[in-house]
Amino acid sequence: MLAGTLLALLAAAGTALSAPTAGIPTAEAGRALISTLGESSTAGLYIDEAGSFVIPVTTDAAAAAVTEAGFVAKKVEHSTEKLNSIKARLDDTASNKFVGSAWHVDPVSNRVVISIDENLAKSPSLENLKTVASAFDGAITLEYVSGSFETYAAAVSGGDAIYTTQGRCSLGFNVRAGSTYYFLTAGHCGTVGTVFYRAQTASTANRLGAIVRRSFPGSDYAIVQYDAATTGLTSVGNVGTQDITAIGSAVVGQPVSRRGSTTGTRTGSVTALNASVTYSEGTVRGLIRTNVCAQPGDSGGSLYSGTTALGMTSGGSGNCQVGGTTYYQPANVVASLVGASAY
């Protein structure tokens, strides 16, 4: 079944109450306003097709405050508090049980969306997942996606990549903390102590550094500390020709680019935050979800918007011939573990 085909039609998520009347809003200002209003009267933040920042709300008072602050207010049924509670229950009860599933809170449809890959769609366990979803009174929507959810590591082959003795992945971002240089990539690309090289030949001359912190599953990140002899390689914080000057937080609807060693640079937009996906290795949570394609070897590669780093490629479904759904470990969460920043 084609990606995005819904098992159940999305219910109308609400009606826009008004257009913004104040100054130009920003994502940071929107998050601050949501924090003030509370998660019981708001339901997220996203950028609509017109490029406007939209804050869904559940009360008239919140709608008035949102409009006054210059954002578009949209009246909806379910609050962030309720939807996050449902997602948390799925994380607790469904993690590692339904391989080939993923779930996230979608602020646009005002639902928790469970994505089902082609393998799970053919599995007898699908009926069990439907039973789980039916217990939430219409707050969950099921959708089918093409392909199967998998991580994007690859066997050794040529390309713009980082290599271990086991395979090929992609470098995410170069960062530094004081005089210590690191790069960020995916956790499923190796374990603590795994050495990365800039070419297939595992020689001293090609050595970049080793993983010093790593998590997978649960999260999907690896922090690689450059060897002292190779810190000269980190003098540029670019992704290809794109200069990266900051590490930030993604917003639903935000235009993004992804760069990896198999498929190069691809573009799309953010479709969800704090998503969970269950690979054969286990469930990974807290991910950015996009409609950008990726393929094996792109694991660990860069997700960014303009000059801002957003995340590292974890996995997904589909490919760059038919399109796909992809998931990313947020870069700001990982960089903060070692007090690192972009440069």
Tab-separated table of C-alpha atoms in Angstrom:
chain	number	residue	atom	x	y	z
A	1	MET	CA	0.000	0.000	0.000
A	2	LEU	CA	1.280	3.461	-0.832
A	3	ALA	CA	2.845	5.573	1.908
A	4	GLY	CA	0.347	7.761	3.686
A	5	THR	CA	-2.738	5.659	2.840
A	6	LEU	CA	-4.844	5.830	5.972
A	7	LEU	CA	-6.636	2.925	7.543
A	8	ALA	CA	-9.030	5.444	9.023
A	9	LEU	CA	-9.819	8.861	7.606
A	10	LEU	CA	-8.472	11.684	9.710
A	11	ALA	CA	-11.184	13.508	11.563
A	12	ALA	CA	-11.299	17.228	10.993
A	13	ALA	CA	-8.676	18.650	13.309
A	14	GLY	CA	-10.358	21.986	13.817
A	15	THR	CA	-10.940	25.336	12.234
A	16	ALA	CA	-8.528	28.249	12.137
A	17	LEU	CA	-9.965	30.834	14.472
A	18	SER	CA	-8.069	33.864	13.294
A	19	ALA	CA	-5.035	35.214	11.538
A	20	PRO	CA	-2.074	36.683	13.402
A	21	THR	CA	-2.282	40.338	14.247
A	22	ALA	CA	0.992	41.023	16.097
A	23	GLY	CA	4.619	41.024	14.963
A	24	ILE	CA	6.491	38.282	13.120
A	25	PRO	CA	6.357	35.112	15.274
A	26	THR	CA	9.234	32.665	15.715
A	27	ALA	CA	9.489	29.055	16.794
A	28	GLU	CA	11.237	30.093	20.007
A	29	ALA	CA	8.474	32.571	20.843
A	30	GLY	CA	5.855	29.933	20.078
A	31	ARG	CA	7.454	27.414	22.429
A	32	ALA	CA	7.664	30.043	25.154
A	33	LEU	CA	3.989	30.949	24.709
A	34	ILE	CA	2.974	27.275	24.832
A	35	SER	CA	4.987	26.879	28.033
A	36	THR	CA	3.083	29.812	29.545
A	37	LEU	CA	-0.365	28.632	28.442
A	38	GLY	CA	0.288	25.013	29.420
A	39	GLU	CA	-0.080	21.682	27.647
A	40	SER	CA	-3.696	21.235	28.788
A	41	SER	CA	-4.880	24.162	26.639
A	42	THR	CA	-2.502	23.849	23.656
A	43	ALA	CA	-1.665	21.072	21.183
A	44	GLY	CA	1.717	21.752	19.647
A	45	LEU	CA	3.240	24.075	17.086
A	46	TYR	CA	3.696	23.718	13.345
A	47	ILE	CA	4.295	25.654	10.148
A	48	ASP	CA	1.397	25.444	7.676
A	49	GLU	CA	1.584	25.438	3.871
A	50	ALA	CA	1.386	29.228	3.813
A	51	GLY	CA	4.477	29.442	6.022
A	52	SER	CA	2.564	30.635	9.104
A	53	PHE	CA	3.231	29.396	12.631
A	54	VAL	CA	0.103	27.657	13.927
A	55	ILE	CA	-0.611	26.835	17.581
A	56	PRO	CA	-3.580	24.472	18.047
A	57	VAL	CA	-5.599	25.281	21.184
A	58	THR	CA	-8.409	23.670	23.164
A	59	THR	CA	-9.898	26.771	24.838
A	60	ASP	CA	-11.142	30.164	23.721
A	61	ALA	CA	-8.896	31.895	26.242
A	62	ALA	CA	-5.816	30.204	24.794
A	63	ALA	CA	-6.969	31.112	21.286
A	64	ALA	CA	-7.181	34.774	22.231
A	65	ALA	CA	-3.693	34.730	23.756
A	66	VAL	CA	-2.228	32.965	20.715
A	67	THR	CA	-3.800	35.436	18.308
A	68	GLU	CA	-2.667	38.413	20.349
A	69	ALA	CA	0.902	37.101	20.228
A	70	GLY	CA	0.808	37.024	16.426
A	71	PHE	CA	0.300	33.310	15.812
A	72	VAL	CA	-2.532	31.489	14.032
A	73	ALA	CA	-4.839	29.833	16.571
A	74	LYS	CA	-6.616	26.614	15.595
A	75	LYS	CA	-9.320	25.101	17.815
A	76	VAL	CA	-8.875	21.338	18.246
A	77	GLU	CA	-10.267	18.467	20.324
A	78	HIS	CA	-7.207	16.968	22.002
A	79	SER	CA	-4.561	18.771	24.076
A	80	THR	CA	-0.837	18.073	24.064
A	81	GLU	CA	-1.239	16.729	27.578
A	82	LYS	CA	-3.734	14.115	26.391
A	83	LEU	CA	-1.878	13.148	23.198
A	84	ASN	CA	1.479	12.895	24.953
A	85	SER	CA	-0.154	10.704	27.588
A	86	ILE	CA	-1.392	8.362	24.873
A	87	LYS	CA	2.020	8.240	23.231
A	88	ALA	CA	3.662	7.554	26.589
A	89	ARG	CA	1.283	4.631	27.129
A	90	LEU	CA	2.244	3.262	23.714
A	91	ASP	CA	5.924	3.670	24.604
A	92	ASP	CA	5.310	1.703	27.802
A	93	THR	CA	3.061	-1.039	26.429
A	94	ALA	CA	3.917	-1.435	22.739
A	95	SER	CA	7.678	-0.825	22.552
A	96	ASN	CA	9.609	-3.810	21.147
A	97	LYS	CA	6.351	-5.739	20.603
A	98	PHE	CA	5.349	-4.624	17.112
A	99	VAL	CA	8.407	-4.648	14.846
A	100	GLY	CA	7.623	-2.494	11.823
A	101	SER	CA	5.581	0.113	13.684
A	102	ALA	CA	6.227	3.741	14.594
A	103	TRP	CA	4.142	6.352	16.383
A	104	HIS	CA	4.140	10.084	16.943
A	105	VAL	CA	1.916	12.976	17.962
A	106	ASP	CA	0.787	14.859	14.855
A	107	PRO	CA	-0.166	18.476	15.670
A	108	VAL	CA	-1.661	18.990	12.200
A	109	SER	CA	-4.280	16.210	12.449
A	110	ASN	CA	-4.463	16.475	16.269
A	111	ARG	CA	-4.028	12.717	16.587
A	112	VAL	CA	-1.450	10.139	17.604
A	113	VAL	CA	-0.477	8.445	14.327
A	114	ILE	CA	0.723	4.827	14.263
A	115	SER	CA	2.636	3.978	11.078
A	116	ILE	CA	2.656	0.358	9.865
A	117	ASP	CA	5.279	-0.932	7.446
A	118	GLU	CA	4.704	-3.608	4.781
A	119	ASN	CA	6.003	-6.469	6.930
A	120	LEU	CA	3.768	-5.681	9.885
A	121	ALA	CA	0.812	-5.176	7.515
A	122	LYS	CA	1.122	-8.885	6.589
A	123	SER	CA	1.708	-10.077	10.155
A	124	PRO	CA	-0.928	-11.653	12.421
A	125	SER	CA	0.236	-9.250	15.146
A	126	LEU	CA	-1.366	-6.376	13.223
A	127	GLU	CA	-4.743	-7.289	14.715
A	128	ASN	CA	-3.257	-7.003	18.193
A	129	LEU	CA	-1.941	-3.543	17.356
A	130	LYS	CA	-5.350	-2.501	16.051
A	131	THR	CA	-6.866	-3.646	19.335
A	132	VAL	CA	-4.373	-1.499	21.253
A	133	ALA	CA	-5.209	1.523	19.071
A	134	SER	CA	-8.976	1.079	19.413
A	135	ALA	CA	-8.795	1.632	23.169
A	136	PHE	CA	-8.136	5.360	22.783
A	137	ASP	CA	-11.538	6.628	21.570
A	138	GLY	CA	-10.552	7.875	18.142
A	139	ALA	CA	-7.440	9.772	19.241
A	140	ILE	CA	-5.232	7.343	17.275
A	141	THR	CA	-5.060	7.052	13.494
A	142	LEU	CA	-3.359	4.144	11.690
A	143	GLU	CA	-1.484	4.666	8.425
A	144	TYR	CA	0.418	2.320	6.124
A	145	VAL	CA	3.874	3.189	4.750
A	146	SER	CA	5.837	1.634	1.909
A	147	GLY	CA	8.840	-0.585	2.591
A	148	SER	CA	9.993	-1.735	6.020
A	149	PHE	CA	11.422	0.202	8.951
A	150	GLU	CA	15.163	-0.397	9.166
A	151	THR	CA	18.334	1.351	10.158
A	152	TYR	CA	20.491	2.655	7.318
A	153	ALA	CA	23.926	1.159	7.950
A	154	ALA	CA	25.495	-0.538	4.924
A	155	ALA	CA	28.159	-2.976	3.857
A	156	VAL	CA	31.529	-1.428	2.946
A	157	SER	CA	31.471	0.350	-0.397
A	158	GLY	CA	32.798	3.546	-1.924
A	159	GLY	CA	31.405	7.050	-1.364
A	160	ASP	CA	31.565	10.059	0.889
A	161	ALA	CA	31.440	8.204	4.182
A	162	ILE	CA	32.859	7.147	7.506
A	163	TYR	CA	33.905	3.534	7.849
A	164	THR	CA	34.369	0.911	10.518
A	165	THR	CA	35.716	-2.578	9.961
A	166	GLN	CA	32.075	-3.721	9.876
A	167	GLY	CA	30.506	-1.270	7.450
A	168	ARG	CA	29.807	2.235	6.220
A	169	CYS	CA	27.774	5.053	7.735
A	170	SER	CA	27.690	8.835	7.337
A	171	LEU	CA	29.112	11.614	9.488
A	172	GLY	CA	26.459	13.859	11.010
A	173	PHE	CA	28.052	17.024	12.378
A	174	ASN	CA	31.446	18.173	13.572
A	175	VAL	CA	31.209	19.793	17.019
A	176	ARG	CA	33.624	20.869	19.710
A	177	ALA	CA	33.769	21.429	23.454
A	178	GLY	CA	36.660	23.745	24.247
A	179	SER	CA	39.703	22.240	22.553
A	180	THR	CA	38.150	18.754	22.184
A	181	TYR	CA	36.683	17.888	18.798
A	182	TYR	CA	33.944	15.329	18.122
A	183	PHE	CA	31.618	14.227	15.391
A	184	LEU	CA	28.067	12.956	15.862
A	185	THR	CA	26.620	9.948	14.049
A	186	ALA	CA	24.159	7.090	14.616
A	187	GLY	CA	24.498	4.730	17.583
A	188	HIS	CA	23.707	1.637	15.536
A	189	CYS	CA	26.870	2.261	13.492
A	190	GLY	CA	29.085	0.901	16.292
A	191	THR	CA	29.645	0.358	20.013
A	192	VAL	CA	31.761	2.255	22.539
A	193	GLY	CA	35.359	1.956	21.396
A	194	THR	CA	34.503	1.366	17.730
A	195	VAL	CA	37.067	3.136	15.529
A	196	PHE	CA	36.030	5.118	12.453
A	197	TYR	CA	38.146	5.710	9.359
A	198	ARG	CA	37.824	8.148	6.452
A	199	ALA	CA	38.388	5.375	3.891
A	200	GLN	CA	37.681	1.673	3.598
A	201	THR	CA	41.265	0.798	4.496
A	202	ALA	CA	41.555	0.580	8.292
A	203	SER	CA	44.979	2.178	8.516
A	204	THR	CA	46.539	4.595	10.982
A	205	ALA	CA	46.658	7.222	8.248
A	206	ASN	CA	42.897	6.936	7.713
A	207	ARG	CA	41.886	6.776	11.368
A	208	LEU	CA	39.502	9.506	12.579
A	209	GLY	CA	38.685	8.544	16.168
A	210	ALA	CA	36.636	6.230	18.378
A	211	ILE	CA	33.164	6.240	19.950
A	212	VAL	CA	33.239	7.591	23.508
A	213	ARG	CA	29.470	7.671	24.156
A	214	ARG	CA	26.728	5.733	22.449
A	215	SER	CA	23.101	4.628	22.817
A	216	PHE	CA	21.053	2.170	20.734
A	217	PRO	CA	18.256	1.161	20.954
A	218	GLY	CA	16.289	3.520	23.196
A	219	SER	CA	18.124	6.401	21.529
A	220	ASP	CA	20.292	6.243	18.395
A	221	TYR	CA	23.471	8.277	18.713
A	222	ALA	CA	27.231	7.913	18.857
A	223	ILE	CA	29.727	10.590	19.887
A	224	VAL	CA	33.119	10.044	18.282
A	225	GLN	CA	36.134	11.878	19.697
A	226	TYR	CA	38.666	12.788	17.048
A	227	ASP	CA	42.190	11.564	17.611
A	228	ALA	CA	44.596	14.393	18.457
A	229	ALA	CA	46.447	13.778	15.209
A	230	THR	CA	43.289	14.248	13.123
A	231	THR	CA	41.758	17.366	14.687
A	232	GLY	CA	42.870	19.315	11.633
A	233	LEU	CA	40.135	17.491	9.732
A	234	THR	CA	37.513	19.187	11.909
A	235	SER	CA	38.433	22.761	11.106
A	236	VAL	CA	35.301	23.084	8.952
A	237	GLY	CA	31.853	22.640	10.474
A	238	ASN	CA	30.095	22.421	7.113
A	239	VAL	CA	27.664	19.861	5.731
A	240	GLY	CA	28.968	19.672	2.181
A	241	THR	CA	29.081	23.312	1.095
A	242	GLN	CA	26.475	24.402	3.667
A	243	ASP	CA	27.963	26.216	6.658
A	244	ILE	CA	26.513	25.057	9.989
A	245	THR	CA	26.635	27.718	12.706
A	246	ALA	CA	24.163	26.448	15.336
A	247	ILE	CA	22.409	23.376	16.714
A	248	GLY	CA	18.683	23.857	17.139
A	249	SER	CA	15.252	22.282	17.597
A	250	ALA	CA	13.028	21.180	14.711
A	251	VAL	CA	9.461	22.412	14.098
A	252	VAL	CA	6.700	20.431	12.367
A	253	GLY	CA	6.360	21.767	8.816
A	254	GLN	CA	9.912	23.132	8.744
A	255	PRO	CA	11.745	22.711	5.384
A	256	VAL	CA	14.844	20.536	5.852
A	257	SER	CA	17.710	18.941	3.969
A	258	ARG	CA	19.388	15.600	4.608
A	259	ARG	CA	22.861	14.619	3.456
A	260	GLY	CA	24.227	11.075	3.443
A	261	SER	CA	26.959	9.036	1.814
A	262	THR	CA	24.623	6.934	-0.343
A	263	THR	CA	22.019	9.341	-1.694
A	264	GLY	CA	23.670	12.727	-1.262
A	265	THR	CA	21.479	15.732	-0.426
A	266	ARG	CA	17.700	15.332	-0.361
A	267	THR	CA	14.998	17.740	0.808
A	268	GLY	CA	11.580	17.652	2.429
A	269	SER	CA	9.939	18.763	5.659
A	270	VAL	CA	9.520	17.780	9.304
A	271	THR	CA	6.312	15.811	9.887
A	272	ALA	CA	6.533	15.040	13.632
A	273	LEU	CA	8.631	15.379	16.782
A	274	ASN	CA	9.222	12.951	19.664
A	275	ALA	CA	8.404	9.978	17.429
A	276	SER	CA	9.008	6.332	18.369
A	277	VAL	CA	9.938	3.588	15.866
A	278	THR	CA	10.434	-0.134	16.429
A	279	TYR	CA	13.242	-1.708	14.392
A	280	SER	CA	14.173	-5.381	14.603
A	281	GLU	CA	16.840	-4.327	17.144
A	282	GLY	CA	14.318	-2.593	19.423
A	283	THR	CA	12.389	0.662	19.889
A	284	VAL	CA	14.000	4.094	19.567
A	285	ARG	CA	12.184	7.131	21.011
A	286	GLY	CA	12.344	10.918	20.895
A	287	LEU	CA	13.030	11.134	17.159
A	288	ILE	CA	12.375	13.760	14.484
A	289	ARG	CA	10.194	12.352	11.661
A	290	THR	CA	10.388	13.634	8.069
A	291	ASN	CA	9.227	12.822	4.542
A	292	VAL	CA	12.812	12.922	3.213
A	293	CYS	CA	14.038	9.673	1.642
A	294	ALA	CA	17.192	7.779	2.671
A	295	GLN	CA	18.881	4.444	1.970
A	296	PRO	CA	21.463	2.089	3.532
A	297	GLY	CA	24.750	3.916	4.140
A	298	ASP	CA	22.992	7.204	4.950
A	299	SER	CA	22.840	6.294	8.673
A	300	GLY	CA	24.227	9.014	10.913
A	301	GLY	CA	24.048	11.626	8.168
A	302	SER	CA	23.034	15.244	8.648
A	303	LEU	CA	19.537	16.690	8.932
A	304	TYR	CA	19.627	20.471	8.845
A	305	SER	CA	17.679	23.608	7.955
A	306	GLY	CA	19.760	26.428	6.544
A	307	THR	CA	22.712	26.908	8.871
A	308	THR	CA	21.126	25.010	11.779
A	309	ALA	CA	21.941	21.388	12.627
A	310	LEU	CA	18.848	19.390	13.628
A	311	GLY	CA	19.567	15.649	13.739
A	312	MET	CA	21.377	12.507	12.605
A	313	THR	CA	19.733	9.871	10.397
A	314	SER	CA	18.499	6.847	12.336
A	315	GLY	CA	16.368	4.855	9.878
A	316	GLY	CA	13.028	4.664	8.167
A	317	SER	CA	11.103	2.989	5.368
A	318	GLY	CA	11.011	3.264	1.577
A	319	ASN	CA	13.872	4.559	-0.568
A	320	CYS	CA	14.791	7.415	-2.884
A	321	GLN	CA	13.132	5.780	-5.876
A	322	VAL	CA	9.633	5.533	-4.386
A	323	GLY	CA	9.993	8.017	-1.493
A	324	GLY	CA	10.006	7.259	2.180
A	325	THR	CA	9.647	8.176	5.830
A	326	THR	CA	12.782	8.823	7.904
A	327	TYR	CA	13.658	9.324	11.566
A	328	TYR	CA	16.468	11.324	13.172
A	329	GLN	CA	18.120	11.559	16.577
A	330	PRO	CA	17.956	15.232	17.670
A	331	ALA	CA	21.462	16.728	17.521
A	332	ASN	CA	20.960	19.215	20.355
A	333	VAL	CA	20.249	16.429	22.839
A	334	VAL	CA	23.429	14.573	21.876
A	335	ALA	CA	25.773	17.576	21.693
A	336	SER	CA	24.681	18.652	25.166
A	337	LEU	CA	25.964	15.370	26.631
A	338	VAL	CA	29.544	16.556	26.121
A	339	GLY	CA	28.856	20.305	26.243
A	340	ALA	CA	29.620	20.654	22.541
A	341	SER	CA	28.447	23.212	19.991
A	342	ALA	CA	28.650	23.857	16.264
A	343	TYR	CA	31.398	26.055	14.885
